[in-house]
Coordinates of C-alpha atoms in Angstrom, one line a residue:
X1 CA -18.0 -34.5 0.5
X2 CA -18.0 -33.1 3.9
X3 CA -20.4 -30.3 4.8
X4 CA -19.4 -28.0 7.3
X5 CA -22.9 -28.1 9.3
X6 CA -22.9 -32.0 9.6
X7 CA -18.5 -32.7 8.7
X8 CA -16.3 -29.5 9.8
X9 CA -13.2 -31.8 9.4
X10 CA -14.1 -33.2 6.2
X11 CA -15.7 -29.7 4.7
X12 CA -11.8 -28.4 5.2
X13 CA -10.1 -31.0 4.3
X14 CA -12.4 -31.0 0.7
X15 CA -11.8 -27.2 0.3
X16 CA -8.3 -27.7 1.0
X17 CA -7.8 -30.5 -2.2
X18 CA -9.5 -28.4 -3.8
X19 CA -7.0 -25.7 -3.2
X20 CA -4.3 -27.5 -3.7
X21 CA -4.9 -28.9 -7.1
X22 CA -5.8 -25.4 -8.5
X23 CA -2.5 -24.3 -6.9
X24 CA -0.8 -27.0 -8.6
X25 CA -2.7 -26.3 -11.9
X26 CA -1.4 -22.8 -11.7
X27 CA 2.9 -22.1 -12.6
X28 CA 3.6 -18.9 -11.3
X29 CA 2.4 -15.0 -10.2
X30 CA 0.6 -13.2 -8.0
X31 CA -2.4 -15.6 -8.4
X32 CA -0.6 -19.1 -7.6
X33 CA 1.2 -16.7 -4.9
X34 CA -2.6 -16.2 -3.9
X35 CA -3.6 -20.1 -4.3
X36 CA -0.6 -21.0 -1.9
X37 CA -1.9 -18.8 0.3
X38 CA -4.7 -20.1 0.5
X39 CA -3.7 -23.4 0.8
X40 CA -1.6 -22.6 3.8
X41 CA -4.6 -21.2 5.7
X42 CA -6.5 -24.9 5.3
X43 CA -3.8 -26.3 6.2
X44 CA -3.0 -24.5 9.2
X45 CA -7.2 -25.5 10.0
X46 CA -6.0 -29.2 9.7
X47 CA -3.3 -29.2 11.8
X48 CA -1.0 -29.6 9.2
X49 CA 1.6 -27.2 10.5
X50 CA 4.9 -28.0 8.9
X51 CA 2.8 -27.8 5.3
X52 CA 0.9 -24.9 6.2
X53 CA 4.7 -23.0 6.7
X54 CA 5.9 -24.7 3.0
X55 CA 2.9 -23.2 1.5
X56 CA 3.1 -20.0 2.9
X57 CA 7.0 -20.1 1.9
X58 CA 6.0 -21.0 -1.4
X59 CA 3.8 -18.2 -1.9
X60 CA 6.2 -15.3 -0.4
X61 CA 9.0 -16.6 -3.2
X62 CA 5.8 -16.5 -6.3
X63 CA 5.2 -12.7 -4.9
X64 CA 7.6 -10.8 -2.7
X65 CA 4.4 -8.0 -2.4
X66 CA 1.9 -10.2 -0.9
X67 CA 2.0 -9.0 3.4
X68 CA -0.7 -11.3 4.0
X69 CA 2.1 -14.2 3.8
X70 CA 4.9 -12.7 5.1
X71 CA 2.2 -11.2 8.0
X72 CA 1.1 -15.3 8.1
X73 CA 5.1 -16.9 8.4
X74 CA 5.9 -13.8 10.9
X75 CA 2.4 -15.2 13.2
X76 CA 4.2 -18.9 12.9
X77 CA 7.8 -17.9 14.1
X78 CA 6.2 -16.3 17.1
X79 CA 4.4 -18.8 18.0
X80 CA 7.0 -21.1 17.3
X81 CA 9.0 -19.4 19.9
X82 CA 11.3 -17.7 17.4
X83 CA 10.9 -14.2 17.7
X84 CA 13.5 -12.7 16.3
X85 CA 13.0 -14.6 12.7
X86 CA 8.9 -13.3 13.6
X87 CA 10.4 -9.7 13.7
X88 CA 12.6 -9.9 10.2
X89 CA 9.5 -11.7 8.6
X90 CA 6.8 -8.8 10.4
X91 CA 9.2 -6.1 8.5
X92 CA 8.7 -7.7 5.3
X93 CA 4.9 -7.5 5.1
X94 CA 5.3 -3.8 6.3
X95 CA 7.5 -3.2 3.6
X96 CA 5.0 -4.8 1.6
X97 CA 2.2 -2.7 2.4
X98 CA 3.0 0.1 5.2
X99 CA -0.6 0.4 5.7
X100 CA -0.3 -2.9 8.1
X101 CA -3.9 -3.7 9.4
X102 CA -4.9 -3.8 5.2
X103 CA -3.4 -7.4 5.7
X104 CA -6.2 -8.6 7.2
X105 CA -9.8 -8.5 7.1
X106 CA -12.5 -6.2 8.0
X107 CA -12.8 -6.3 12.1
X108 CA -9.9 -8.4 12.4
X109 CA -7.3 -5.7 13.6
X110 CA -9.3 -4.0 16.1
X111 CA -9.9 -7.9 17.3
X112 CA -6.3 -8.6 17.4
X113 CA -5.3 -5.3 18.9
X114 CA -6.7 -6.4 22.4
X115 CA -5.1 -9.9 22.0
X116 CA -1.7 -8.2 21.9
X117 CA -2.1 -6.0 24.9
X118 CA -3.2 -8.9 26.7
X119 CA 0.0 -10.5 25.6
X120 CA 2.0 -7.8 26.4
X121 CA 1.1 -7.6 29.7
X122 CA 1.4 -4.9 32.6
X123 CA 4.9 -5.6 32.7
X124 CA 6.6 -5.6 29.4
X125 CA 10.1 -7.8 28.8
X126 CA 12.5 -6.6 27.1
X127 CA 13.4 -9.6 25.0
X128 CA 12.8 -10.1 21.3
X129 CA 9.2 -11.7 22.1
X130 CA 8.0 -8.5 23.9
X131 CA 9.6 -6.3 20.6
X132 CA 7.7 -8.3 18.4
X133 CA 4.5 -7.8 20.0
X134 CA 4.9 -4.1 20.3
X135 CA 5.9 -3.8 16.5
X136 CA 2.3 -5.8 15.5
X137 CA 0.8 -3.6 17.6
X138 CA 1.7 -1.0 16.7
X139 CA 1.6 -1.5 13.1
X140 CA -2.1 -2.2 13.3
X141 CA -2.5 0.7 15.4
X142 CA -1.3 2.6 13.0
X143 CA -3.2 0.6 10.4
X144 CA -6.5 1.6 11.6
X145 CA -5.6 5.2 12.5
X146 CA -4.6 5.6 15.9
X147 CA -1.3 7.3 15.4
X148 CA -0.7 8.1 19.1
X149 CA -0.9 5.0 20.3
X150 CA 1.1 3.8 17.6
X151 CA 4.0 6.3 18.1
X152 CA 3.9 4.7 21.9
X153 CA 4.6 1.4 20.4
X154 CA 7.4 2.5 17.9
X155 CA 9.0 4.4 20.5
X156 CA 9.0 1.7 23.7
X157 CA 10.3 -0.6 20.6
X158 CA 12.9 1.8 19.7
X159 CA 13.9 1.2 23.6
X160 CA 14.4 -2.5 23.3
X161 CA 15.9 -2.0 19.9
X162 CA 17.6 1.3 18.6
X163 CA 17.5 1.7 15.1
X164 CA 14.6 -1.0 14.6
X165 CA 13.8 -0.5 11.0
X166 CA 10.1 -0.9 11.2
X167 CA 9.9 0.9 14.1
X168 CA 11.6 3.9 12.4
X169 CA 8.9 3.8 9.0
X170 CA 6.3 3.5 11.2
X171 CA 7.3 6.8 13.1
X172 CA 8.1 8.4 10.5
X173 CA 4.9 7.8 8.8
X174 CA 2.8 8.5 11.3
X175 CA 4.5 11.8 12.6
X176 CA 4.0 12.9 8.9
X177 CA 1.0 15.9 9.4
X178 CA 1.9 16.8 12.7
X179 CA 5.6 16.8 13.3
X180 CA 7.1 16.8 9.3
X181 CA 10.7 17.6 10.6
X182 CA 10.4 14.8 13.4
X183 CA 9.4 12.9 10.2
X184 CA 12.0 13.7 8.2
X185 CA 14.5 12.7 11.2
X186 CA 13.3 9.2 11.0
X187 CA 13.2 8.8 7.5
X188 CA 16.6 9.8 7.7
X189 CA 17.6 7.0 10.5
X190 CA 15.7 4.4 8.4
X191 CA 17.8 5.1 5.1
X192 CA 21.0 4.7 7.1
X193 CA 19.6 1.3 8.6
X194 CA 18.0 0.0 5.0
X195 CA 20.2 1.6 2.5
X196 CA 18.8 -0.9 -0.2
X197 CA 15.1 -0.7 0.7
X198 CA 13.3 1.0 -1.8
X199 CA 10.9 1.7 0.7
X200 CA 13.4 4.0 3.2
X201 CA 13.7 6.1 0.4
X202 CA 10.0 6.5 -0.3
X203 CA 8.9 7.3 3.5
X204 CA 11.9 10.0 3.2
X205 CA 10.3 11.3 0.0
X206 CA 7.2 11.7 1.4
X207 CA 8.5 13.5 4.3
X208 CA 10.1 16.0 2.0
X209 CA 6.6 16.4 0.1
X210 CA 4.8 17.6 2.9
X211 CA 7.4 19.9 4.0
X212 CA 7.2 21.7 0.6
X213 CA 10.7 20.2 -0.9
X214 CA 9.6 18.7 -4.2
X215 CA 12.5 18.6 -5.7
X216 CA 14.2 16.4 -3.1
X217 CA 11.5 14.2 -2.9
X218 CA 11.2 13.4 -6.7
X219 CA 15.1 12.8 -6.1
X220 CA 14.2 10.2 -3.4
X221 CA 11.6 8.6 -5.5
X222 CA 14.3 8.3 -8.7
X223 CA 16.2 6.3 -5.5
X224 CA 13.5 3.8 -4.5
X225 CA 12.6 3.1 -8.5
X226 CA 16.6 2.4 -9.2
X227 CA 16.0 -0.1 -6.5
X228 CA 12.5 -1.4 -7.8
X229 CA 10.0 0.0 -9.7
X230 CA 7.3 0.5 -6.9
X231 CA 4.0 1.8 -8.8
X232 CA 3.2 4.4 -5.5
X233 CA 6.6 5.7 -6.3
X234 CA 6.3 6.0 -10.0
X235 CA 2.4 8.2 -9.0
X236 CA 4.5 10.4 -6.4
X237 CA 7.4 11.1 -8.8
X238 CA 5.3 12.2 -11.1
X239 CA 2.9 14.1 -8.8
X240 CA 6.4 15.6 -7.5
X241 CA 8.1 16.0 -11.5
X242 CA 4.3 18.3 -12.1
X243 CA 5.5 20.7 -9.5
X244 CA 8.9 21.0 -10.4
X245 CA 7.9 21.8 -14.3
X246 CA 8.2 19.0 -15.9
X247 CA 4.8 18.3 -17.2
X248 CA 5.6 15.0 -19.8
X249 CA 8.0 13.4 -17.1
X250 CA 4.6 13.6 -15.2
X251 CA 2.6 12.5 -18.1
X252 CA 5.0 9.3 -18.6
X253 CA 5.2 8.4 -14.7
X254 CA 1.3 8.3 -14.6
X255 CA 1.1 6.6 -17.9
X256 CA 3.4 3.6 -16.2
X257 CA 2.1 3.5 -13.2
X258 CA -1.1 2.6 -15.1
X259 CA 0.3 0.2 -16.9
X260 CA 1.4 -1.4 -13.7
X261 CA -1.5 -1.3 -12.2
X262 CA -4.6 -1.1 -14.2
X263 CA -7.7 -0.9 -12.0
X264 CA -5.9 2.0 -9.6
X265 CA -7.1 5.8 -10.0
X266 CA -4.3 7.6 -10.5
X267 CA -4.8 10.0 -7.6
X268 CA -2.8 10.1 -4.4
X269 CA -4.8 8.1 -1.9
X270 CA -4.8 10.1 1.8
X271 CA -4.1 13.2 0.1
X272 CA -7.2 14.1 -1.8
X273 CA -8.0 17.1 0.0
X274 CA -5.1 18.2 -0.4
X275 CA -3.6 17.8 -3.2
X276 CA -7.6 18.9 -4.9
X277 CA -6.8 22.2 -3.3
X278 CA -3.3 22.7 -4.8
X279 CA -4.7 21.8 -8.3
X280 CA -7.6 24.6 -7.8
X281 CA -5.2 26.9 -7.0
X282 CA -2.7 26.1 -9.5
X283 CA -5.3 26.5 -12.1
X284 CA -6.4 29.7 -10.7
X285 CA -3.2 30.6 -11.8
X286 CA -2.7 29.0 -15.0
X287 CA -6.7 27.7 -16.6
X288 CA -4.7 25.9 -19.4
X289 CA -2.9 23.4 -17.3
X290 CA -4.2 20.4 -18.3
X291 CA -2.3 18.0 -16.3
X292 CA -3.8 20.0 -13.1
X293 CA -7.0 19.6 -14.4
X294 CA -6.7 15.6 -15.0
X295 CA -5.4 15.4 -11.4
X296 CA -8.5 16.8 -9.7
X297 CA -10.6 15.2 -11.6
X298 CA -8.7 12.1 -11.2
X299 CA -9.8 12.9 -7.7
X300 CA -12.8 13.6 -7.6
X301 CA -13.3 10.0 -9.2
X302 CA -12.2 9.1 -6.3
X303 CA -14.9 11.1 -4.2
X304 CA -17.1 9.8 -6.7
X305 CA -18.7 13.7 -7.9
X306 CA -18.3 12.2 -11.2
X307 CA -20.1 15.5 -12.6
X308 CA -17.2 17.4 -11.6
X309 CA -14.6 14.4 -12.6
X310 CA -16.5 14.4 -16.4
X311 CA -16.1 18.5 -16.3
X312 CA -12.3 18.6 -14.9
X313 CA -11.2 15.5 -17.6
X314 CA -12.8 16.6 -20.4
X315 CA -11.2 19.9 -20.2
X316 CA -7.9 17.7 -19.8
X317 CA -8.6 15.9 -23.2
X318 CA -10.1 19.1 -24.5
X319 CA -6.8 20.8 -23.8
X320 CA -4.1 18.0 -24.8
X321 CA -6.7 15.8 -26.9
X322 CA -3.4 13.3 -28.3
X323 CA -2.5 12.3 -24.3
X324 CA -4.1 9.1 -23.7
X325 CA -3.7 9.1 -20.4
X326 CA -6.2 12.3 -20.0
X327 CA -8.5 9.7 -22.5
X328 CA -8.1 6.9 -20.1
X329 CA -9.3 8.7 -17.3
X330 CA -12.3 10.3 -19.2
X331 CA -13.9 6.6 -20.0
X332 CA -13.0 5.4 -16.3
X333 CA -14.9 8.5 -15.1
X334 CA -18.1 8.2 -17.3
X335 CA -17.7 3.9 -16.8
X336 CA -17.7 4.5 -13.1
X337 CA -20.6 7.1 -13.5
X338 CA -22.6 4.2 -15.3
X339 CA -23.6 7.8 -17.1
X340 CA -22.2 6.3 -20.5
X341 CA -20.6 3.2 -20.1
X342 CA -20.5 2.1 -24.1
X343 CA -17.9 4.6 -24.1
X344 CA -15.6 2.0 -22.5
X345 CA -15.6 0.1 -25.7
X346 CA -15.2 3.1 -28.3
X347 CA -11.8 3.7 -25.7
X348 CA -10.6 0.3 -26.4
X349 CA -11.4 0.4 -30.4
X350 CA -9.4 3.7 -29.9
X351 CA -6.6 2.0 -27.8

């Protein structure tokens, strides 16, 4: 059929059957969520708005937690002209995935970024358009790291809109390492404005953790998971349940979280550093703890200094040798290492 050098029109149009009929082949999850997707983007290439939008509703009902297609509807309200539905759909994908600019692809945000200030203007509105194009902004700002600018953004949104729920997640998150009270205080503002958002509760959570408090933010996290069982939420609950004492509440959250999502390490992304340092030091204090031990070697996975992931998790098993978890982690380490990869099978015989 079409090719794109010598038929553009017709190389879209064949991708897009295409598309379609494995979308129609597949009946339901993240990967006909992913299909309809799809199928919305060629369609949006043809022309074809009004299907484009169906597809893209189709796949936001198959999975809530996909923020490319709430990020794709948001783009077609505004440029539709309604921008107050572009701002409700924009808070979805960031409740979907915080980390904003993730929703697109590699150069895209820092791409798009000028686009929006061009759009903005010297002169801002202060209409729902003019909100809507500071909360993009400003959530790929923060997206690609420049939490400055962003906290510009949330706060001349906070102007045109007090209490703007997105606008209060995103200061909250990234005031985090330099102002954790500041944090706190919006944390605190976006619970009272999204009382069922298992989300408000994990940004207040977090707050807590860096202030030291981890016994009010594993309370926050037992919040969010009564509303939904978020897998970063069961990872921080039991990275906060550790530090309170309770080691095999830990155990179990990890354990799930795995479950839940099988090709994640279980350390805290962002935090590695971090939370490396407090595991040294905690078994500085305590050389038996095993759970501190599968933690820093979890991270250093992560880091990929597999030697000192293969030490830190084999003194994990060594220590607990009936937690499969500690196991787990061990043959992820040495698969990852492509030291001893067989091992990967003997784990599953053992599984």
């Amino acid at each position: 059929q079409g090719s794109a050098k010598g038929d553009p029109a017709g190389a879209v149009a064949s991708v897009a059957d295409v598309t379609i009929a494995r979308a129609e082949r597949t009946s339901e999850g993240k990967i006909s969520a992913l299909l309809e997707r799809r199928t919305g983007y060629w369609l949006g290439q043809l022309g074809r708005t009004a299907d484009a939008k169906a597809a893209f509703e189709r796949a936001s009902l198959l999975d809530p937690t996909n923020y490319g297609v709430w990020s794709e509807l948001a783009s077609m309200a505004h440029a539709a002209g309604d921008h107050e539905r572009a701002v409700s759909l924009l808070g979805e994908a960031i409740w979907a995935n915080p980390r904003f600019a993730n929703a697109y692809h590699y150069d895209e945000p820092e791409r798009m970024i000028p686009r929006l200030t061009d759009q903005i203007g010297d002169n801002p509105g202060e209409d729902a358009r003019t909100l809507y194009l500071l909360l993009r902004r400003g959530s790929l700002l923060m997206g690609v790291g420049r939490a400055e600018s962003a906290r510009r953004d949330m706060e001349a949104a906070l102007a045109l809109e007090p209490g703007n729920p997105i606008a209060l997640q995103i200061l909250a998150n990234v005031t985090r390492e330099s102002a954790p009270a500041r944090s706190l205080a919006y944390s605190e503002q976006l619970v009272a404005a999204k009382p069922n958002l298992a989300r408000a509760y994990m940004e207040r959570s977090f707050s807590w953790f860096v202030l030291g408090d981890y016994e009010s933010a594993g309370q926050d996290m037992d919040r969010a998971l009564a509303i939904e069982e978020v897998p970063l939420a069961l990872r921080r609950r039991g990275l906060c349940r550790y530090l309170t004492g309770d080691t095999a509440g830990a155990i179990e959250d990890y354990t799930r979280f795995l479950a839940l999502t099988p090709h994640t390490f279980v350390a805290p992304l962002g935090e590695e550093a971090a939370v490396s340092s407090l595991m040294t030091a905690r078994l500085k204090a305590n050389p038996e703890d095993h759970f501190a031990y599968f933690l820093r070697g979890s991270i250093a996975v992560l880091q990929k200094r597999y030697d000192r992931a293969i030490r830190d998790l084999s003194s994990a098993v060594s220590l607990a040798p009936d937690t499969a978890l500690y196991r787990l982690a061990l043959t992820r380490a040495h698969f990852n290492s492509q030291q001893d990869g067989f091992i990967y099978g003997e784990y599953l015989m053992v599984a």
